[in-house]
Coordinates of C-alpha atoms in Angstrom, one line a residue:
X1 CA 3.1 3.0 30.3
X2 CA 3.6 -0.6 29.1
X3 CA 3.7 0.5 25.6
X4 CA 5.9 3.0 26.2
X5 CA 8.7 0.6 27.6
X6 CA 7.8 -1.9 25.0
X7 CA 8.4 0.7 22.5
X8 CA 11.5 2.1 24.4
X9 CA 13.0 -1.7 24.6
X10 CA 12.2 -1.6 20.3
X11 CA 14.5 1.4 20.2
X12 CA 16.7 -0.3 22.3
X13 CA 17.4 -3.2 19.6
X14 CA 17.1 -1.0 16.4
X15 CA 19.5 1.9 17.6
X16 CA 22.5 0.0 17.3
X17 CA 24.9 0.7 14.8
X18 CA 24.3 -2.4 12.7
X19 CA 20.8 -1.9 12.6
X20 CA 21.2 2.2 11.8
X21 CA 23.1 1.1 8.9
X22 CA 20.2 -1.5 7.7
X23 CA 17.7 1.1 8.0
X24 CA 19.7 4.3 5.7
X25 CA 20.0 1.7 3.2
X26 CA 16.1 0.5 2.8
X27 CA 15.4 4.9 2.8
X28 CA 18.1 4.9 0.2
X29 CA 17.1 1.8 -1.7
X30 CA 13.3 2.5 -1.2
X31 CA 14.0 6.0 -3.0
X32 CA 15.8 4.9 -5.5
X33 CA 13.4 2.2 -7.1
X34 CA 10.2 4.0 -5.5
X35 CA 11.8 7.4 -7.2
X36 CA 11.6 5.4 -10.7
X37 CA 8.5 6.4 -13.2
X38 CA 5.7 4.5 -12.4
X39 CA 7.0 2.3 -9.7
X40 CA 5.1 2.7 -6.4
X41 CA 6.1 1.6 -2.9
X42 CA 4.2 -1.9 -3.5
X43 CA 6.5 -3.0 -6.2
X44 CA 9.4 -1.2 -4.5
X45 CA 9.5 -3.8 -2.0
X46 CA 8.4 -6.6 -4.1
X47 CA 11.1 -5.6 -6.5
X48 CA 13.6 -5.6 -3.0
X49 CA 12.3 -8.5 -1.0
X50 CA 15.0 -10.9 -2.1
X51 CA 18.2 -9.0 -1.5
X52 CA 16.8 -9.5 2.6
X53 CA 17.1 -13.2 2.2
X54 CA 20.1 -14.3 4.5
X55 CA 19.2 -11.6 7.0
X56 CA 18.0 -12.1 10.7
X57 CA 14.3 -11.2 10.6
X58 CA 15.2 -8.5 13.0
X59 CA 17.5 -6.6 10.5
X60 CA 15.3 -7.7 7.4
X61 CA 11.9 -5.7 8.8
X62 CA 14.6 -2.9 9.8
X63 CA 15.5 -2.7 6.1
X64 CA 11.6 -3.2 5.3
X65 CA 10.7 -0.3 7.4
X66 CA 13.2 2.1 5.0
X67 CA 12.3 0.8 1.7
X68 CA 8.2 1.2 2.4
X69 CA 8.9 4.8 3.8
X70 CA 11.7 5.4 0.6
X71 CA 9.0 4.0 -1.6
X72 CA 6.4 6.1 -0.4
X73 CA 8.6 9.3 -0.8
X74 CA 9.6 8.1 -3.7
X75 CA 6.2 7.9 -5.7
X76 CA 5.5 12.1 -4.6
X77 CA 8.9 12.7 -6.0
X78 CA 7.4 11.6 -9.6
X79 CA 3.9 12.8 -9.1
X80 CA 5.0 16.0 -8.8
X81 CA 8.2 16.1 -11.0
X82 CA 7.0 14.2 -14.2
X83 CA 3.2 14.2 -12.9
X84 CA 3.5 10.4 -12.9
X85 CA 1.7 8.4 -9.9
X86 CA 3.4 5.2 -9.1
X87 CA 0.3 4.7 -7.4
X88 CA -3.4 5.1 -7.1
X89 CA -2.6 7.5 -3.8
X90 CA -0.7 9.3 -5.4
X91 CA -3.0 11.2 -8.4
X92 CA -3.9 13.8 -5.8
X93 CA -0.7 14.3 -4.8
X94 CA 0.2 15.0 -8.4
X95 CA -2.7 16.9 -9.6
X96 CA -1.1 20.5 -7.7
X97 CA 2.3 19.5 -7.2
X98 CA 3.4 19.3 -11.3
X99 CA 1.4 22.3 -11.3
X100 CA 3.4 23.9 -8.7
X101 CA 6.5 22.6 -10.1
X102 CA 5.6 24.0 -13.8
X103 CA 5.5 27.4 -12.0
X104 CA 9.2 27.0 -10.7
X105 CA 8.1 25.7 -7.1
X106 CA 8.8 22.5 -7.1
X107 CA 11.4 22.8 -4.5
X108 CA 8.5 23.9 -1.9
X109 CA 6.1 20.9 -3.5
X110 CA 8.7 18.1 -2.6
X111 CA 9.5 20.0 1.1
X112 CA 6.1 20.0 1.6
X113 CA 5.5 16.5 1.0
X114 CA 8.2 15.0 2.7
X115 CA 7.8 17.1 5.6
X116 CA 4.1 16.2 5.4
X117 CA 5.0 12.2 4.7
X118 CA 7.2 12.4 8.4
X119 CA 4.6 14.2 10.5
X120 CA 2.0 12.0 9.3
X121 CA 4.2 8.7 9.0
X122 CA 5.4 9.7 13.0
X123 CA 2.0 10.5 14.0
X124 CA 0.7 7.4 12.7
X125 CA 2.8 4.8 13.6
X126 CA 2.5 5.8 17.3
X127 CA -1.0 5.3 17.1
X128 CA -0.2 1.8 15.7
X129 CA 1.8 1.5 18.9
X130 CA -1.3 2.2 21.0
X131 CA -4.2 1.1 19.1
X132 CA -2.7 -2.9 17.8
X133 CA -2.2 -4.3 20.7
X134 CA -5.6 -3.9 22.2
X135 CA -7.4 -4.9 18.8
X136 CA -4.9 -7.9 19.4
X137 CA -6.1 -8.7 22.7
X138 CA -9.9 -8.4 21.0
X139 CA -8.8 -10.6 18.4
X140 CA -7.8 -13.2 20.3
X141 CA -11.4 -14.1 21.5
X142 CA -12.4 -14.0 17.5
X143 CA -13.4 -17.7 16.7
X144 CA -13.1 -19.0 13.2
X145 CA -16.8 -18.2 11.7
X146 CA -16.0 -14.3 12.8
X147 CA -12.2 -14.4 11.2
X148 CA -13.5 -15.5 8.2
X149 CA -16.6 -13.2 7.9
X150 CA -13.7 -10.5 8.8
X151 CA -11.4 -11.5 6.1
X152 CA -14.7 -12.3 3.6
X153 CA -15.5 -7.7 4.5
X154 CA -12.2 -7.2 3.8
X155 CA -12.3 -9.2 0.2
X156 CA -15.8 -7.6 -0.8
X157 CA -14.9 -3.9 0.1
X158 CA -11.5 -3.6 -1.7
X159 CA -13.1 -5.4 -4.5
X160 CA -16.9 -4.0 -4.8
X161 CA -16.6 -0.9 -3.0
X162 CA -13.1 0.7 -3.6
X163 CA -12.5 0.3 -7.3
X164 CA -14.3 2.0 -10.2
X165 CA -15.7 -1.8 -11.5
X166 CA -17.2 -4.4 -9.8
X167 CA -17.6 -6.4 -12.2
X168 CA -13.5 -6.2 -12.9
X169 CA -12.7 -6.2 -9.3
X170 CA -14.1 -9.6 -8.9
X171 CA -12.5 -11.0 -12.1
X172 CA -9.1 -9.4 -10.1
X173 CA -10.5 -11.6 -7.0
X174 CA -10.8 -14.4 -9.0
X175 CA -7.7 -14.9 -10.7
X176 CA -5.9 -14.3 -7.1
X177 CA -8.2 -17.4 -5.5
X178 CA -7.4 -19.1 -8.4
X179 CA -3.6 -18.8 -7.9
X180 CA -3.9 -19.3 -3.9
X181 CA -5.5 -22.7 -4.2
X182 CA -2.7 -23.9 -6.5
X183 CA -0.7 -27.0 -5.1
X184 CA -1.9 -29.8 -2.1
X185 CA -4.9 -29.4 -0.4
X186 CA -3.9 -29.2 3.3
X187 CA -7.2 -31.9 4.1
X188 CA -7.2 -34.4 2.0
X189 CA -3.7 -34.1 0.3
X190 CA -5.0 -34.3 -3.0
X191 CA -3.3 -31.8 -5.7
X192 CA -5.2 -28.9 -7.4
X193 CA -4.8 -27.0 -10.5
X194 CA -1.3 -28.4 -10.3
X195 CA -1.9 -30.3 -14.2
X196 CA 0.4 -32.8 -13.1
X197 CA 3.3 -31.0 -12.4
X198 CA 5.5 -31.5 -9.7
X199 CA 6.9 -28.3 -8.7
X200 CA 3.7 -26.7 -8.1
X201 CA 2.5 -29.1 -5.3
X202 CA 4.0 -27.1 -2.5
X203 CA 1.8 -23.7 -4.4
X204 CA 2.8 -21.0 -6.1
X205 CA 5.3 -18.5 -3.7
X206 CA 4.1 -15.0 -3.4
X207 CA 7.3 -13.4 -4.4
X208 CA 7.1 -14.9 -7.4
X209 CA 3.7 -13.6 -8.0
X210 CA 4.1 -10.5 -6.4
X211 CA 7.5 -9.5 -8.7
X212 CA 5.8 -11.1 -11.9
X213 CA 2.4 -9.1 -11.6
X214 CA 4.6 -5.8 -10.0
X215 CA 7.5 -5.4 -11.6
X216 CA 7.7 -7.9 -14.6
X217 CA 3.7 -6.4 -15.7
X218 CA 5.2 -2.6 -15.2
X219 CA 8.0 -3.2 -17.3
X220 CA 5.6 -5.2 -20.3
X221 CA 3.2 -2.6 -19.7
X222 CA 5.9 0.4 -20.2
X223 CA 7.8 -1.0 -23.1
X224 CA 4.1 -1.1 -24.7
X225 CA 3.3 2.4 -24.7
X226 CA 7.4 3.7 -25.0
X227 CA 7.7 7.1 -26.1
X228 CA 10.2 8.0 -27.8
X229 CA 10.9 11.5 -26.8
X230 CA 13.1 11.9 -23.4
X231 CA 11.3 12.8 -20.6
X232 CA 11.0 15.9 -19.6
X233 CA 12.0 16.8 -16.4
X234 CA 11.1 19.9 -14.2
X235 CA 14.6 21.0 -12.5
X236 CA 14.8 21.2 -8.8
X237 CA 16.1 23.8 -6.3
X238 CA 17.2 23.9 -3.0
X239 CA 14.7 22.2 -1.1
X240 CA 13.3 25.0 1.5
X241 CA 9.6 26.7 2.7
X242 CA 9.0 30.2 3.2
X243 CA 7.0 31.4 6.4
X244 CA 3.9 31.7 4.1
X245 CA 4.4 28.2 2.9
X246 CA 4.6 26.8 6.5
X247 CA 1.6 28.6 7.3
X248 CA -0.8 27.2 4.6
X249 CA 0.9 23.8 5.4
X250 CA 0.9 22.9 8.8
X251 CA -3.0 22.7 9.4
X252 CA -3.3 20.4 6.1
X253 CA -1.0 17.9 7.6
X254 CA -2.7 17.7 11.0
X255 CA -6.5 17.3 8.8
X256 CA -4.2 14.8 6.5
X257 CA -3.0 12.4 9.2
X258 CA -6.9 12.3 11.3
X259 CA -8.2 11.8 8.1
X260 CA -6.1 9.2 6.8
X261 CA -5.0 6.8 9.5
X262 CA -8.9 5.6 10.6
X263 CA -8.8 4.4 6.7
X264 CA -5.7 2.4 6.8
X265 CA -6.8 1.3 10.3
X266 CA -10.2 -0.7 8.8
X267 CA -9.8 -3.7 7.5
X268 CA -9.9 -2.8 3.8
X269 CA -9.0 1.0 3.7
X270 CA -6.8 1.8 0.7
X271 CA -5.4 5.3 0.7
X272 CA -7.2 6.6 -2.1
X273 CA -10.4 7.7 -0.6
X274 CA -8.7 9.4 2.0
X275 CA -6.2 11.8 -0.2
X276 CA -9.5 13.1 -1.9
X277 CA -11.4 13.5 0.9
X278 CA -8.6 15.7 2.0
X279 CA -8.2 17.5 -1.3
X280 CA -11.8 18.7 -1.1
X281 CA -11.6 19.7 2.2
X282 CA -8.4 21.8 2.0
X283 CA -10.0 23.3 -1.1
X284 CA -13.1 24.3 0.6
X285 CA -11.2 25.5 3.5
X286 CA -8.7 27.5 1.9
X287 CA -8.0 31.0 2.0
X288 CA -7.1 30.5 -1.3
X289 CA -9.3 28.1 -3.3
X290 CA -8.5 29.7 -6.5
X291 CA -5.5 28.9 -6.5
X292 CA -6.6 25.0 -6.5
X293 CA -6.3 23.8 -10.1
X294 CA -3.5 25.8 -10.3
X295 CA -0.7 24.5 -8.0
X296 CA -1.9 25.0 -4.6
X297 CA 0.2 23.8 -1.7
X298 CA -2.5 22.9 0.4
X299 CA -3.5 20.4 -2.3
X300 CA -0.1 18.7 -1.7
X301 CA 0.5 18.8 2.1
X302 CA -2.6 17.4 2.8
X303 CA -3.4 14.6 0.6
X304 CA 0.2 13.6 0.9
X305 CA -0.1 13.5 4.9
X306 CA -3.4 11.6 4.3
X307 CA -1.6 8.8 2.2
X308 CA 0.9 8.2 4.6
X309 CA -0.8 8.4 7.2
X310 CA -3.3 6.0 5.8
X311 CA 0.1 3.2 4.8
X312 CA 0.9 3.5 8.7
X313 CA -2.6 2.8 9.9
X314 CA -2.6 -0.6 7.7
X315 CA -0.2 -2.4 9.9
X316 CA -2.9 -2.1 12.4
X317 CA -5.1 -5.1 11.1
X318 CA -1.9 -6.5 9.3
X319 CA 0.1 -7.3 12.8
X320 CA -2.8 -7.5 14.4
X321 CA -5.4 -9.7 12.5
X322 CA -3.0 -11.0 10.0
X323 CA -4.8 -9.1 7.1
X324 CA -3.3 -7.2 4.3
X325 CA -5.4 -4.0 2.9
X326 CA -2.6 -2.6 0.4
X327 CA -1.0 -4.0 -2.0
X328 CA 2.3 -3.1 -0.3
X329 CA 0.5 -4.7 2.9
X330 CA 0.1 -7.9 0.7
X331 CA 3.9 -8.2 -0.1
X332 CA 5.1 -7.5 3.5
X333 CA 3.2 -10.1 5.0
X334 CA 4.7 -12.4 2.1
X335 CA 7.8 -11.4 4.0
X336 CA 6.7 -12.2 6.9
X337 CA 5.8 -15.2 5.8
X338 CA 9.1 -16.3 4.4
X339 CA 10.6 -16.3 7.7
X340 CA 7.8 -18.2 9.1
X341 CA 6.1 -15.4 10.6
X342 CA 2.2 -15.3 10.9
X343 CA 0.6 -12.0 11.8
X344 CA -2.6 -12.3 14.2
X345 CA -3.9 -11.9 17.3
X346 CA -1.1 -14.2 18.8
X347 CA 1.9 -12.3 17.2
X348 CA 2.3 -9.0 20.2
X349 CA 3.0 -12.0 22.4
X350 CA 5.1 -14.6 20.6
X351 CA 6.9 -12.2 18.8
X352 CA 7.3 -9.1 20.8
X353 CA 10.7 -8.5 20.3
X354 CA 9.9 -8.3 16.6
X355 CA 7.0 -6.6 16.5
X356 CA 8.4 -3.9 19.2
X357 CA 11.7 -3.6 17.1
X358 CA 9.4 -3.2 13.6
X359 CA 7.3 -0.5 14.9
X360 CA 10.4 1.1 16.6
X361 CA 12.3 1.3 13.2
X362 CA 9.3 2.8 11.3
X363 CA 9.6 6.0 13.5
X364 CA 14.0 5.6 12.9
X365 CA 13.3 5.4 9.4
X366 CA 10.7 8.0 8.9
X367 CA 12.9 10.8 10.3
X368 CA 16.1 9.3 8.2
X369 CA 14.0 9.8 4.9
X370 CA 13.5 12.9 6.0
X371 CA 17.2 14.0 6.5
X372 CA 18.9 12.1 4.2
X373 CA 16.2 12.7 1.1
X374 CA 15.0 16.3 1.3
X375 CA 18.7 17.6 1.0
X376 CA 19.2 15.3 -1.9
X377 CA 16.0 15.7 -4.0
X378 CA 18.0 17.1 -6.5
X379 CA 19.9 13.9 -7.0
X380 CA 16.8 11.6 -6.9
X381 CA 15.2 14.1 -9.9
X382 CA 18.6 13.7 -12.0
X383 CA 17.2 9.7 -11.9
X384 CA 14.3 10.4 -14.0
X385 CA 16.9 11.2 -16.8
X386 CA 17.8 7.3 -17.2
X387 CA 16.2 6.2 -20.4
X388 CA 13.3 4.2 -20.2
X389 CA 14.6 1.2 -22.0
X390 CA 18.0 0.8 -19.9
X391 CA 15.5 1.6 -16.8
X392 CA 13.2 -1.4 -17.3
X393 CA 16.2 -3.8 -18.6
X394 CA 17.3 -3.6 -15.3
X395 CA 14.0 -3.8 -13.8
X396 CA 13.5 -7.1 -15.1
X397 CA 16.9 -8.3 -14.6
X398 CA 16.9 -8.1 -10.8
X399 CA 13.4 -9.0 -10.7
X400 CA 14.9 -12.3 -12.4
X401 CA 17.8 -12.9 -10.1
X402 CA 14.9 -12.0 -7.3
X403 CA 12.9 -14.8 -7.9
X404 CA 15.7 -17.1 -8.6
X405 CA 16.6 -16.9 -5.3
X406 CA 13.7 -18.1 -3.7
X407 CA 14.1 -21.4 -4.3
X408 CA 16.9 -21.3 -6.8
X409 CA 14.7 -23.1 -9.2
X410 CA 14.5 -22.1 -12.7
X411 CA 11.0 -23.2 -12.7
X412 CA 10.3 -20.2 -10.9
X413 CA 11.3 -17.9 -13.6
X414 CA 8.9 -19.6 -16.3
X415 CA 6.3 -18.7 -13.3
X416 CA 7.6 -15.1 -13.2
X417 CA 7.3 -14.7 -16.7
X418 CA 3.7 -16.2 -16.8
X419 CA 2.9 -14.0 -13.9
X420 CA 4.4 -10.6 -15.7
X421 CA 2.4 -11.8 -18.8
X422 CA -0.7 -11.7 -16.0
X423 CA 0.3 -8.3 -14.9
X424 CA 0.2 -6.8 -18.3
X425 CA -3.3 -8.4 -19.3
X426 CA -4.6 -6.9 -15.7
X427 CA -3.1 -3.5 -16.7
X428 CA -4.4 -3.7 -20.6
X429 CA -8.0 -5.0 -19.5
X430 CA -8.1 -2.4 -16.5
X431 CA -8.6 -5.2 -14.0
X432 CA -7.0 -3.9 -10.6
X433 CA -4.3 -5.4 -8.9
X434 CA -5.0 -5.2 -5.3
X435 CA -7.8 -7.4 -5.3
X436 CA -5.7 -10.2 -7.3
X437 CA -2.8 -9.9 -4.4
X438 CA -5.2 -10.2 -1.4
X439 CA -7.0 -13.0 -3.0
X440 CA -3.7 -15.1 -3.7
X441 CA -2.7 -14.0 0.3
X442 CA -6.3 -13.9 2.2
X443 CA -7.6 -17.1 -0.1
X444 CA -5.8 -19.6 1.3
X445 CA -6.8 -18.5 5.0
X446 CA -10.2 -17.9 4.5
X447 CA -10.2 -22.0 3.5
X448 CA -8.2 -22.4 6.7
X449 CA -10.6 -21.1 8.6
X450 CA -13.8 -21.8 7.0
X451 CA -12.8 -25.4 7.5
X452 CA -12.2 -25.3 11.3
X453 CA -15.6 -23.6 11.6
X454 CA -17.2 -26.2 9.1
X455 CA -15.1 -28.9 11.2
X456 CA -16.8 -27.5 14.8
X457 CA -19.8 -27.7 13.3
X458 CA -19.8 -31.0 11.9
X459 CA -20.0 -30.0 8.6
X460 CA -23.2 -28.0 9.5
X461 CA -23.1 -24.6 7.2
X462 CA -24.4 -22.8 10.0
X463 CA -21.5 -22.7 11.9
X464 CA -20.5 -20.0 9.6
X465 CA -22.7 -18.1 11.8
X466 CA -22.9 -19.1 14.9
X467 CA -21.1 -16.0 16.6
X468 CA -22.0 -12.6 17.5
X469 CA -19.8 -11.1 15.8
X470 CA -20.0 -12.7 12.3
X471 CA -23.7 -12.0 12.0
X472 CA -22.9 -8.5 12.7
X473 CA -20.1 -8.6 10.0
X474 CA -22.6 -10.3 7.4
X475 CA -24.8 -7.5 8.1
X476 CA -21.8 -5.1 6.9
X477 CA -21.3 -7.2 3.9
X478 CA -24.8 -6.7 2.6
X479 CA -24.4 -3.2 3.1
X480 CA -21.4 -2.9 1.6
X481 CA -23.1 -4.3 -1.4
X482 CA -26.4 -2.5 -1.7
X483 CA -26.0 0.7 -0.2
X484 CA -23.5 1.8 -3.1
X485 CA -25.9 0.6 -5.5
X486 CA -29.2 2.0 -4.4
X487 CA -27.2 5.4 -4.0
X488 CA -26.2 5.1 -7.7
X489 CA -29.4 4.1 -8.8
X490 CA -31.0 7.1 -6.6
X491 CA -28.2 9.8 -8.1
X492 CA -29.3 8.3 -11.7
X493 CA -32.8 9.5 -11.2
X494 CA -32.3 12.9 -10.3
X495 CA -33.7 14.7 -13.3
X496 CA -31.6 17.5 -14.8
X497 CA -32.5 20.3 -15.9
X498 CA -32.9 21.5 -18.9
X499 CA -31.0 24.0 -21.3
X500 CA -33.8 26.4 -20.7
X501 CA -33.6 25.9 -17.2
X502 CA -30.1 26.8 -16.5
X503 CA -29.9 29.9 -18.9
X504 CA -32.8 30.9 -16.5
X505 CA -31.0 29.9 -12.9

């Protein structure tokens, strides 16, 4: 009952008209830039975090809450129009809704996954609701050595585990530690990696980095590989289900959303592992798994529901543990962060208000994206016509004006540029972004911390481990690292068999 009324007091502060208005305008804004070829929700709000300076943090995460939600919609809208992911979590979605939409249903692809998106997106944040204030409370008896074993799990499985490479996630790592330690150490006040100049002794700010590697890299990257043919564009109808539709859909989205939010909940899920657990499932549970490969609905409403799902579990160990496990996670703590705002286990109680208010506005902007954008998915598809170079001119001009406004420093756009020509060497050399983010974001607090346990300790490294629950985490970490391999190694031995063999089976 207590969350209830905190949650009803949230609704209380973002139903007003003011704050109403804040939130149509981040669906609206989040759609337009999420709806963009190859432009998911994390460099959506990267590309839209300045325009919120000058805003009460209140009416700023109002306006957050619309553009992550637009900028999730968004990326399905390209997935299954132009079969373009804006994101990683979005190849599933895209793999049978183009196919759908090349056989005249895209209308019922796009209803599908916004209806999908809203179930899952409601679903999950009132489970954020529930579940982040106790894991608060936990979390407040955490002791450094455990916070920074937790926030050393979360490094090693988004960077060893999740991507394809290890050897190029932890080049990604790298280069994001590298960046975080940029500027005065905190200790001793001595400067590092600075090279003498002035400017970069108060660090590097994220936005800068964030809209450099985002939006500036995208744009590099695009103009790289520009086609010069138009794009071509599957028309869309009047956005509407049939009663078979609804049928084969509504069971997907339920699987989608239990599926996805305990993987956004963990402190490093990512939504890709998720959306293809759920593709395989609704393909071996279909009535129709024949039709999979060949634009199946179920293929859509399910993985869809598991991504968003999965993006509203993530604010569990962002609001309460302070760590980021998207990319889009990583930029809205930068947020945060700009208004002096520091998820953790303290933040349900010295910021309830905010956090009540937050959590409140997901659920007003979840249902707006899904009446103001499925009527006009028309509109958002006539988008995709804008021709690439005009698109990404404009791209990098607001992302310009963006991180001038930071500081107002035109220092900061010789960083931007450096950090877009970072973003396209990532992109070119396959190195992933995610792990680069969370190390510029998690690296400096994992020194934080390491530090005061060092400091408890008397400089002894075993106060790294002297709690319960960091030994336990260690353990994880080990596991984390050798189970993968010895199951490769094991798959990799299995003999096969022969062309004799299989003409005989």
């Amino acid at each position: 009952m207590d969350t209830l009324n905190l949650l009803l007091d949230g609704f209380a502060n973002a139903l007003t008209p003011q704050n109403l208005a804040f939130a149509a305008a981040g669906v609206l804004l989040g759609t337009f830039v999420g709806v963009l070829p190859g432009i998911g929700p994390a460099m959506a709000v990267a590309l839209l975090l300045p325009i919120t300076f000058g805003l009460e943090p209140t009416q700023s995460f109002i306006l957050f809450a619309g553009i992550y939600y637009g900028g999730m919609y968004g990326g399905s809208t390209t997935s299954i129009l132009l079969n373009t992911p804006g994101e990683s979590a979005s190849v599933m979605t895209a793999i049978e809704g183009n196919k759908m939409a090349k056989k005249g249903r895209a209308a019922q692809a796009l209803a599908t996954a916004a209806i999908g998106s809203f179930i899952a997106g409601t679903i999950g944040t009132l489970l954020v609701a529930f579940f982040t204030p106790a894991l608060a409370d936990l979390a407040v008896e955490i002791g450094a050595p455990s916070f920074f074993a937790i926030m050393l799990l979360s490094l090693v499985l988004v960077t060893a585990v999740l991507g394809s490479s290890k050897l190029r996630g932890f080049i990604g790592l790298a280069i994001g530690l590298t960046i975080g330690l940029v500027g005065l150490d905190l200790s001793t006040g001595q400067a590092r990696l600075t090279g003498g100049v002035l400017q970069l002794a108060d660090g590097i700010d994220i936005v800068v980095v964030a809209v450099g590697i985002f939006a500036i890299g995208e744009a590099m990257w695009i103009a790289a590989h520009l086609r010069r043919a138009p794009l071509d564009v599957i028309p869309v109808g009047r956005p509407y289900m049939s009663r078979e539709d609804w049928s084969r859909s509504w069971r997907p989205w339920l699987r989608g959303t239990a599926i996805g939010f305990p993987f956004g909940a963990l402190p490093a899920g990512g939504a890709e592992t998720p959306t293809f657990l759920s593709y395989v499932l609704e393909r071996r549970l279909s009535r129709k798994s024949d039709e999979f490969g060949h634009g199946a609905i179920e293929g859509v409403a399910g993985p869809e529901a598991a991504n968003n799902a999965s993006a509203a579990g993530m604010f569990v160990p962002l609001l309460a543990l302070g760590l980021p496990v998207t990319a889009t996670a990583a930029v809205l703590l930068a947020a945060m962060r700009t208004y002096g705002i520091v998820p953790g286990p303290t933040l349900m109680a010295d910021q309830a208000d905010l956090v009540w208010t937050l959590l409140a506005s997901l659920l007003i902007g979840n249902t707006l994206l899904l009446v103001i954008n499925l009527p006009l998915a028309p509109l958002w598809a006539r988008l995709l016509r804008i021709p690439r170079p005009q698109l990404y001119a404009g791209i990098l001009f607001f992302a310009s004006l963006g991180a001038y406004a930071v500081n107002q420093s035109a220092f900061d756009i010789f960083l931007l540029l450096v950090f877009g020509a970072v973003g396209f060497a990532v992109r070119r050399f396959g190195i992933p972004i995610l792990p680069l983010i969370l190390g510029v974001i998690i690296g400096p607090l994992m020194e934080t911390k390491m530090r005061e346990a060092l400091d408890l300790s008397n400089g002894e490294v075993s106060g790294l481990f002297n709690e319960p629950i960091a030994i336990f985490v260690y353990v994880l970490i080990l596991l984390a690292l050798i189970v993968p391999t010895l199951w490769a190694r094991k798959n990799s031995n299995v003999p096969t068999p022969t062309s004799n063999e299989s003409e005989v089976s």
